[in-house]
PDB file of C-alpha atoms in Angstrom:
ATOM      1  CA  ARG A  32      -0.479   7.188  -4.142  1.00 72.00           C
ATOM      2  CA  LYS A  33      -2.083   6.303  -0.808  1.00 82.00           C
ATOM      3  CA  GLU A  34      -1.126   8.464   2.148  1.00 88.00           C
ATOM      4  CA  VAL A  35      -0.160   5.433   4.218  1.00 92.00           C
ATOM      5  CA  GLU A  36       0.829   2.094   2.696  1.00 93.00           C
ATOM      6  CA  GLN A  37       1.589  -1.186   4.405  1.00 93.00           C
ATOM      7  CA  ASP A  38       2.947  -4.568   3.409  1.00 85.00           C
ATOM      8  CA  PRO A  39       0.211  -6.710   1.933  1.00 75.00           C
ATOM      9  CA  GLY A  40      -0.715  -9.704   4.089  1.00 84.00           C
ATOM     10  CA  PRO A  41      -1.413 -12.144   5.375  1.00 92.00           C
ATOM     11  CA  PHE A  42       1.741 -13.130   7.237  1.00 95.00           C
ATOM     12  CA  ASN A  43       1.605 -16.751   8.425  1.00 96.00           C
ATOM     13  CA  VAL A  44       4.373 -17.557  10.909  1.00 97.00           C
ATOM     14  CA  PRO A  45       5.092 -20.290  13.463  1.00 97.00           C
ATOM     15  CA  GLU A  46       5.153 -19.600  17.186  1.00 98.00           C
ATOM     16  CA  GLY A  47       8.468 -18.158  18.272  1.00 97.00           C
ATOM     17  CA  ALA A  48       9.222 -16.543  14.925  1.00 97.00           C
ATOM     18  CA  THR A  49      10.292 -12.942  14.449  1.00 97.00           C
ATOM     19  CA  VAL A  50       8.141 -10.944  12.069  1.00 97.00           C
ATOM     20  CA  ALA A  51       8.536  -7.417  10.718  1.00 96.00           C
ATOM     21  CA  PHE A  52       5.924  -5.093   9.290  1.00 95.00           C
ATOM     22  CA  ASN A  53       6.746  -2.089   7.154  1.00 94.00           C
ATOM     23  CA  CYS A  54       4.835   1.078   6.420  1.00 95.00           C
ATOM     24  CA  THR A  55       5.506   4.130   4.271  1.00 96.00           C
ATOM     25  CA  TYR A  56       3.797   7.512   4.360  1.00 95.00           C
ATOM     26  CA  SER A  57       3.608  10.195   1.703  1.00 93.00           C
ATOM     27  CA  ASN A  58       3.251  13.433   3.701  1.00 89.00           C
ATOM     28  CA  SER A  59       6.669  14.623   4.843  1.00 88.00           C
ATOM     29  CA  ALA A  60       5.000  17.036   7.279  1.00 86.00           C
ATOM     30  CA  SER A  61       3.436  14.188   9.255  1.00 87.00           C
ATOM     31  CA  GLN A  62       3.777  14.807  12.957  1.00 82.00           C
ATOM     32  CA  SER A  63       3.348  11.546  14.819  1.00 88.00           C
ATOM     33  CA  PHE A  64       3.120   7.857  14.203  1.00 92.00           C
ATOM     34  CA  PHE A  65       1.527   4.827  15.805  1.00 93.00           C
ATOM     35  CA  TRP A  66       0.919   1.120  15.485  1.00 96.00           C
ATOM     36  CA  TYR A  67      -2.539  -0.177  16.303  1.00 95.00           C
ATOM     37  CA  ARG A  68      -3.767  -3.719  16.683  1.00 96.00           C
ATOM     38  CA  GLN A  69      -7.227  -4.823  15.541  1.00 95.00           C
ATOM     39  CA  ASP A  70      -8.735  -8.162  16.466  1.00 94.00           C
ATOM     40  CA  CYS A  71     -11.429  -9.657  14.265  1.00 90.00           C
ATOM     41  CA  ARG A  72     -14.655  -7.644  14.372  1.00 87.00           C
ATOM     42  CA  LYS A  73     -13.323  -5.380  17.123  1.00 92.00           C
ATOM     43  CA  GLU A  74     -12.231  -1.765  17.269  1.00 93.00           C
ATOM     44  CA  PRO A  75      -8.532  -0.915  16.791  1.00 94.00           C
ATOM     45  CA  LYS A  76      -6.484  -0.445  19.943  1.00 94.00           C
ATOM     46  CA  LEU A  77      -3.219   1.387  20.357  1.00 93.00           C
ATOM     47  CA  LEU A  78      -0.244  -0.953  20.423  1.00 95.00           C
ATOM     48  CA  MET A  79       2.508   1.623  20.660  1.00 94.00           C
ATOM     49  CA  SER A  80       3.587   5.060  19.577  1.00 91.00           C
ATOM     50  CA  VAL A  81       6.612   5.383  17.299  1.00 92.00           C
ATOM     51  CA  TYR A  82       9.353   7.802  18.283  1.00 84.00           C
ATOM     52  CA  SER A  83      12.218   9.127  16.192  1.00 84.00           C
ATOM     53  CA  SER A  84      14.759   7.414  18.413  1.00 85.00           C
ATOM     54  CA  GLY A  85      12.963   4.085  18.139  1.00 86.00           C
ATOM     55  CA  ASN A  86      11.198   2.459  21.054  1.00 92.00           C
ATOM     56  CA  GLU A  87      10.704  -0.966  22.510  1.00 94.00           C
ATOM     57  CA  ASP A  88       7.938  -2.498  24.587  1.00 94.00           C
ATOM     58  CA  GLY A  89       8.690  -6.070  25.572  1.00 96.00           C
ATOM     59  CA  ARG A  90       8.737  -8.177  22.411  1.00 97.00           C
ATOM     60  CA  PHE A  91       7.697  -5.232  20.237  1.00 97.00           C
ATOM     61  CA  THR A  92      10.077  -2.718  18.659  1.00 97.00           C
ATOM     62  CA  ALA A  93       8.980   0.260  16.570  1.00 96.00           C
ATOM     63  CA  GLN A  94      11.245   2.408  14.445  1.00 95.00           C
ATOM     64  CA  LEU A  95      10.819   5.583  12.417  1.00 95.00           C
ATOM     65  CA  ASN A  96      12.940   6.828   9.548  1.00 93.00           C
ATOM     66  CA  ARG A  97      11.793  10.351   8.708  1.00 92.00           C
ATOM     67  CA  ALA A  98      14.213  10.754   5.804  1.00 92.00           C
ATOM     68  CA  SER A  99      12.765   7.696   4.059  1.00 93.00           C
ATOM     69  CA  GLN A 100       9.247   8.262   5.433  1.00 94.00           C
ATOM     70  CA  TYR A 101       9.202   4.732   6.719  1.00 93.00           C
ATOM     71  CA  ILE A 102       7.919   3.069   9.884  1.00 96.00           C
ATOM     72  CA  SER A 103       8.469  -0.481  11.053  1.00 96.00           C
ATOM     73  CA  LEU A 104       7.218  -2.862  13.719  1.00 97.00           C
ATOM     74  CA  LEU A 105       9.200  -5.893  14.809  1.00 97.00           C
ATOM     75  CA  ILE A 106       7.635  -8.670  16.859  1.00 98.00           C
ATOM     76  CA  ARG A 107      10.016 -11.153  18.455  1.00 98.00           C
ATOM     77  CA  ASP A 108       9.122 -14.595  19.818  1.00 98.00           C
ATOM     78  CA  SER A 109       5.635 -14.539  18.287  1.00 98.00           C
ATOM     79  CA  LYS A 110       2.768 -15.877  20.391  1.00 98.00           C
ATOM     80  CA  LEU A 111      -0.535 -17.311  19.221  1.00 97.00           C
ATOM     81  CA  SER A 112      -2.197 -14.309  20.866  1.00 97.00           C
ATOM     82  CA  ASP A 113      -0.314 -11.953  18.534  1.00 98.00           C
ATOM     83  CA  SER A 114      -2.601 -13.042  15.684  1.00 97.00           C
ATOM     84  CA  ALA A 115      -4.451  -9.909  14.594  1.00 96.00           C
ATOM     85  CA  THR A 116      -4.339  -7.147  12.007  1.00 95.00           C
ATOM     86  CA  TYR A 117      -1.668  -4.504  12.575  1.00 96.00           C
ATOM     87  CA  LEU A 118      -2.416  -0.989  11.428  1.00 95.00           C
ATOM     88  CA  CYS A 119       0.106   1.730  10.741  1.00 94.00           C
ATOM     89  CA  VAL A 120      -1.241   5.186  11.613  1.00 92.00           C
ATOM     90  CA  VAL A 121       0.058   8.635  10.746  1.00 91.00           C
ATOM     91  CA  ASN A 122      -1.107  11.881  12.303  1.00 86.00           C
ATOM     92  CA  ASN A 123      -0.918  14.674   9.759  1.00 77.00           C
ATOM     93  CA  GLN A 124      -1.110  18.389  10.279  1.00 68.00           C
ATOM     94  CA  GLY A 125      -4.446  19.551  11.584  1.00 66.00           C
ATOM     95  CA  GLY A 126      -5.150  16.401  13.546  1.00 70.00           C
ATOM     96  CA  LYS A 127      -6.038  13.962  10.792  1.00 79.00           C
ATOM     97  CA  LEU A 128      -5.291  10.365  11.712  1.00 85.00           C
ATOM     98  CA  ILE A 129      -4.708   8.320   8.568  1.00 88.00           C
ATOM     99  CA  PHE A 130      -4.665   4.520   8.738  1.00 90.00           C
ATOM    100  CA  GLY A 131      -2.907   2.084   6.487  1.00 92.00           C
ATOM    101  CA  GLN A 132      -4.940  -0.809   5.152  1.00 91.00           C
ATOM    102  CA  GLY A 133      -3.495  -3.147   7.759  1.00 92.00           C
ATOM    103  CA  THR A 134      -1.415  -6.297   7.663  1.00 93.00           C
ATOM    104  CA  GLU A 135      -2.915  -9.517   8.910  1.00 94.00           C
ATOM    105  CA  LEU A 136      -0.730 -11.718  11.083  1.00 96.00           C
ATOM    106  CA  SER A 137      -1.534 -15.349  11.798  1.00 96.00           C
ATOM    107  CA  VAL A 138       0.706 -17.158  14.287  1.00 97.00           C
ATOM    108  CA  LYS A 139       0.430 -20.951  14.077  1.00 96.00           C
ATOM    109  CA  PRO A 140       1.359 -23.536  16.710  1.00 95.00           C
TER     110      PRO A 140
ATOM    111  CA  SER B 112      -9.326   8.496  31.316  1.00 73.00           C
ATOM    112  CA  GLN B 113     -11.465   8.888  28.239  1.00 79.00           C
ATOM    113  CA  THR B 114     -14.555   6.794  27.613  1.00 88.00           C
ATOM    114  CA  ILE B 115     -16.291   6.638  24.238  1.00 93.00           C
ATOM    115  CA  HIS B 116     -19.890   5.550  23.950  1.00 94.00           C
ATOM    116  CA  GLN B 117     -21.083   4.457  20.553  1.00 94.00           C
ATOM    117  CA  TRP B 118     -24.407   2.826  19.767  1.00 89.00           C
ATOM    118  CA  PRO B 119     -26.001   0.687  18.557  1.00 91.00           C
ATOM    119  CA  ALA B 120     -23.502  -2.167  18.188  1.00 92.00           C
ATOM    120  CA  THR B 121     -25.365  -3.703  15.268  1.00 95.00           C
ATOM    121  CA  LEU B 122     -27.879  -2.198  12.878  1.00 96.00           C
ATOM    122  CA  VAL B 123     -29.755  -3.541   9.865  1.00 97.00           C
ATOM    123  CA  GLN B 124     -31.479  -0.908   7.759  1.00 97.00           C
ATOM    124  CA  PRO B 125     -33.324  -1.037   4.415  1.00 97.00           C
ATOM    125  CA  VAL B 126     -32.058   0.859   1.399  1.00 97.00           C
ATOM    126  CA  GLY B 127     -33.450   4.378   1.331  1.00 97.00           C
ATOM    127  CA  SER B 128     -33.985   4.645   5.077  1.00 97.00           C
ATOM    128  CA  PRO B 129     -32.340   7.384   7.180  1.00 97.00           C
ATOM    129  CA  LEU B 130     -29.428   6.812   9.541  1.00 96.00           C
ATOM    130  CA  SER B 131     -28.273   8.444  12.738  1.00 96.00           C
ATOM    131  CA  LEU B 132     -25.307   7.103  14.685  1.00 96.00           C
ATOM    132  CA  GLU B 133     -24.300   8.867  17.858  1.00 95.00           C
ATOM    133  CA  CYS B 134     -20.989   8.996  19.641  1.00 96.00           C
ATOM    134  CA  THR B 135     -20.376  10.651  23.005  1.00 96.00           C
ATOM    135  CA  VAL B 136     -17.140  11.102  24.886  1.00 94.00           C
ATOM    136  CA  GLU B 137     -16.449  11.341  28.612  1.00 92.00           C
ATOM    137  CA  GLY B 138     -13.359  12.276  30.537  1.00 88.00           C
ATOM    138  CA  THR B 139     -11.998  14.941  28.224  1.00 85.00           C
ATOM    139  CA  SER B 140     -12.870  18.357  26.830  1.00 85.00           C
ATOM    140  CA  ASN B 141     -12.486  19.844  23.351  1.00 87.00           C
ATOM    141  CA  PRO B 142     -11.288  16.549  21.851  1.00 89.00           C
ATOM    142  CA  ASN B 143     -10.628  15.879  18.197  1.00 89.00           C
ATOM    143  CA  LEU B 144     -13.397  13.559  17.000  1.00 92.00           C
ATOM    144  CA  TYR B 145     -13.361  11.193  14.048  1.00 93.00           C
ATOM    145  CA  TRP B 146     -15.740   8.966  12.101  1.00 95.00           C
ATOM    146  CA  TYR B 147     -14.167   6.055  10.240  1.00 94.00           C
ATOM    147  CA  ARG B 148     -15.707   3.330   8.101  1.00 94.00           C
ATOM    148  CA  GLN B 149     -14.221  -0.092   7.567  1.00 92.00           C
ATOM    149  CA  ALA B 150     -15.617  -2.254   4.770  1.00 85.00           C
ATOM    150  CA  ALA B 151     -15.326  -6.023   5.160  1.00 78.00           C
ATOM    151  CA  GLY B 152     -11.673  -7.082   4.905  1.00 73.00           C
ATOM    152  CA  ARG B 153     -10.509  -3.519   4.261  1.00 78.00           C
ATOM    153  CA  GLY B 154      -8.681  -0.739   6.093  1.00 83.00           C
ATOM    154  CA  LEU B 155     -10.147   2.209   7.947  1.00 89.00           C
ATOM    155  CA  GLN B 156     -11.345   5.072   5.790  1.00 90.00           C
ATOM    156  CA  LEU B 157     -11.543   8.483   7.441  1.00 90.00           C
ATOM    157  CA  LEU B 158     -14.978   9.955   6.737  1.00 94.00           C
ATOM    158  CA  PHE B 159     -15.116  13.074   8.917  1.00 93.00           C
ATOM    159  CA  TYR B 160     -13.080  14.743  11.579  1.00 89.00           C
ATOM    160  CA  SER B 161     -13.804  17.634  13.889  1.00 91.00           C
ATOM    161  CA  VAL B 162     -11.532  19.860  15.948  1.00 88.00           C
ATOM    162  CA  GLY B 163     -14.369  21.736  17.689  1.00 90.00           C
ATOM    163  CA  ILE B 164     -18.110  22.369  17.950  1.00 93.00           C
ATOM    164  CA  GLY B 165     -19.627  22.961  14.536  1.00 91.00           C
ATOM    165  CA  GLN B 166     -16.290  22.355  12.781  1.00 91.00           C
ATOM    166  CA  ILE B 167     -16.499  19.363  10.455  1.00 92.00           C
ATOM    167  CA  SER B 168     -14.085  18.340   7.743  1.00 90.00           C
ATOM    168  CA  SER B 169     -15.277  15.846   5.167  1.00 89.00           C
ATOM    169  CA  GLU B 170     -12.670  13.574   3.671  1.00 83.00           C
ATOM    170  CA  VAL B 171     -14.512  11.851   0.858  1.00 79.00           C
ATOM    171  CA  PRO B 172     -17.630  12.672  -1.162  1.00 71.00           C
ATOM    172  CA  GLN B 173     -20.362  10.378  -0.014  1.00 78.00           C
ATOM    173  CA  ASN B 174     -23.908   9.836   1.040  1.00 88.00           C
ATOM    174  CA  LEU B 175     -23.192  10.719   4.675  1.00 94.00           C
ATOM    175  CA  SER B 176     -22.943  13.845   6.802  1.00 95.00           C
ATOM    176  CA  ALA B 177     -21.662  14.595  10.285  1.00 96.00           C
ATOM    177  CA  SER B 178     -22.502  17.115  12.962  1.00 96.00           C
ATOM    178  CA  ARG B 179     -21.024  18.143  16.296  1.00 96.00           C
ATOM    179  CA  PRO B 180     -23.769  19.916  18.233  1.00 95.00           C
ATOM    180  CA  GLN B 181     -21.898  19.687  21.552  1.00 95.00           C
ATOM    181  CA  ASP B 182     -18.254  19.477  22.538  1.00 94.00           C
ATOM    182  CA  ARG B 183     -18.371  15.761  23.272  1.00 93.00           C
ATOM    183  CA  GLN B 184     -21.060  14.616  20.851  1.00 96.00           C
ATOM    184  CA  PHE B 185     -20.472  13.558  17.263  1.00 96.00           C
ATOM    185  CA  ILE B 186     -23.289  12.364  15.010  1.00 96.00           C
ATOM    186  CA  LEU B 187     -23.118  10.546  11.688  1.00 96.00           C
ATOM    187  CA  SER B 188     -26.209  10.776   9.496  1.00 96.00           C
ATOM    188  CA  SER B 189     -27.682   9.885   6.169  1.00 96.00           C
ATOM    189  CA  LYS B 190     -30.994  10.851   4.627  1.00 95.00           C
ATOM    190  CA  LYS B 191     -31.181   7.773   2.390  1.00 96.00           C
ATOM    191  CA  LEU B 192     -28.940   4.775   2.851  1.00 96.00           C
ATOM    192  CA  LEU B 193     -27.334   2.940  -0.065  1.00 95.00           C
ATOM    193  CA  LEU B 194     -26.188  -0.668  -0.156  1.00 95.00           C
ATOM    194  CA  SER B 195     -22.610   0.628  -0.362  1.00 92.00           C
ATOM    195  CA  ASP B 196     -23.004   2.310   3.035  1.00 94.00           C
ATOM    196  CA  SER B 197     -22.739  -1.077   4.739  1.00 94.00           C
ATOM    197  CA  GLY B 198     -19.680  -1.392   6.945  1.00 94.00           C
ATOM    198  CA  PHE B 199     -18.187  -1.077  10.385  1.00 96.00           C
ATOM    199  CA  TYR B 200     -18.470   2.515  11.613  1.00 97.00           C
ATOM    200  CA  LEU B 201     -16.052   3.640  14.267  1.00 96.00           C
ATOM    201  CA  CYS B 202     -16.004   6.829  16.282  1.00 96.00           C
ATOM    202  CA  ALA B 203     -12.667   7.911  17.704  1.00 93.00           C
ATOM    203  CA  THR B 204     -11.332  10.691  19.879  1.00 90.00           C
ATOM    204  CA  GLY B 205      -7.944  12.262  20.500  1.00 81.00           C
ATOM    205  CA  ASP B 206      -6.992  14.874  23.082  1.00 69.00           C
ATOM    206  CA  GLU B 207      -4.272  16.714  21.264  1.00 66.00           C
ATOM    207  CA  PRO B 208      -3.468  17.059  17.566  1.00 59.00           C
ATOM    208  CA  ASN B 209      -0.454  14.804  17.762  1.00 63.00           C
ATOM    209  CA  THR B 210      -1.637  12.128  20.124  1.00 73.00           C
ATOM    210  CA  GLU B 211      -3.149   8.747  19.497  1.00 80.00           C
ATOM    211  CA  ALA B 212      -6.875   8.175  19.123  1.00 83.00           C
ATOM    212  CA  PHE B 213      -9.130   5.947  21.159  1.00 89.00           C
ATOM    213  CA  PHE B 214     -12.027   4.131  19.556  1.00 93.00           C
ATOM    214  CA  GLY B 215     -15.573   3.314  20.490  1.00 94.00           C
ATOM    215  CA  GLN B 216     -16.710  -0.256  20.052  1.00 94.00           C
ATOM    216  CA  GLY B 217     -18.174   0.490  16.634  1.00 95.00           C
ATOM    217  CA  THR B 218     -21.489  -0.015  14.870  1.00 96.00           C
ATOM    218  CA  ARG B 219     -21.784  -2.794  12.321  1.00 95.00           C
ATOM    219  CA  LEU B 220     -24.263  -1.487   9.736  1.00 96.00           C
ATOM    220  CA  THR B 221     -25.848  -3.720   7.119  1.00 96.00           C
ATOM    221  CA  VAL B 222     -27.986  -2.072   4.482  1.00 96.00           C
ATOM    222  CA  VAL B 223     -30.406  -4.527   2.870  1.00 97.00           C
TER     223      VAL B 223
END
């Protein structure tokens, strides 16, 4: 079983749609969690950290369920500029950052 | 704030040739350092990570090695490249064990 698994893509949605990405992790001792965004042929960039209480940044909401070892990202009112690959990232003990395989999002006009 | 320098941006090397990719970090001390590889259309695979000078953990058996001769310098090497070594190589750094990582701009390596 992979350490971090994400929904397979691609997700093709119209502008204005709400889209949700899911991610599960296998190591119950994982310490911290993040969502990254990667544009085509570019390096990944931090989108947001994921806190136990859930957190929101504008149109983006991240949630963590430690009991189920599950992380989610919700994007409301999708924009064309949201098209990218979204990577779920888990920081395990000892400082290892493990990435999911990514979910591609394509927002269409 | 941290700055990561990674070069070159693009590299084409013949099979069997050596490789040396360098990554340097500014604006922080004693960072965690990472080398990742991303094959075309795939996720990021952690190759090596380092929590200090001379401390390297290898994640997968492979044709590559890493070294950390200085606190803010991380080097990825190979003695003889294989076709399967082609990919997008990314260096990353994190300040604390539980914080996010920041990436360099990556090196796109094509082995021919």
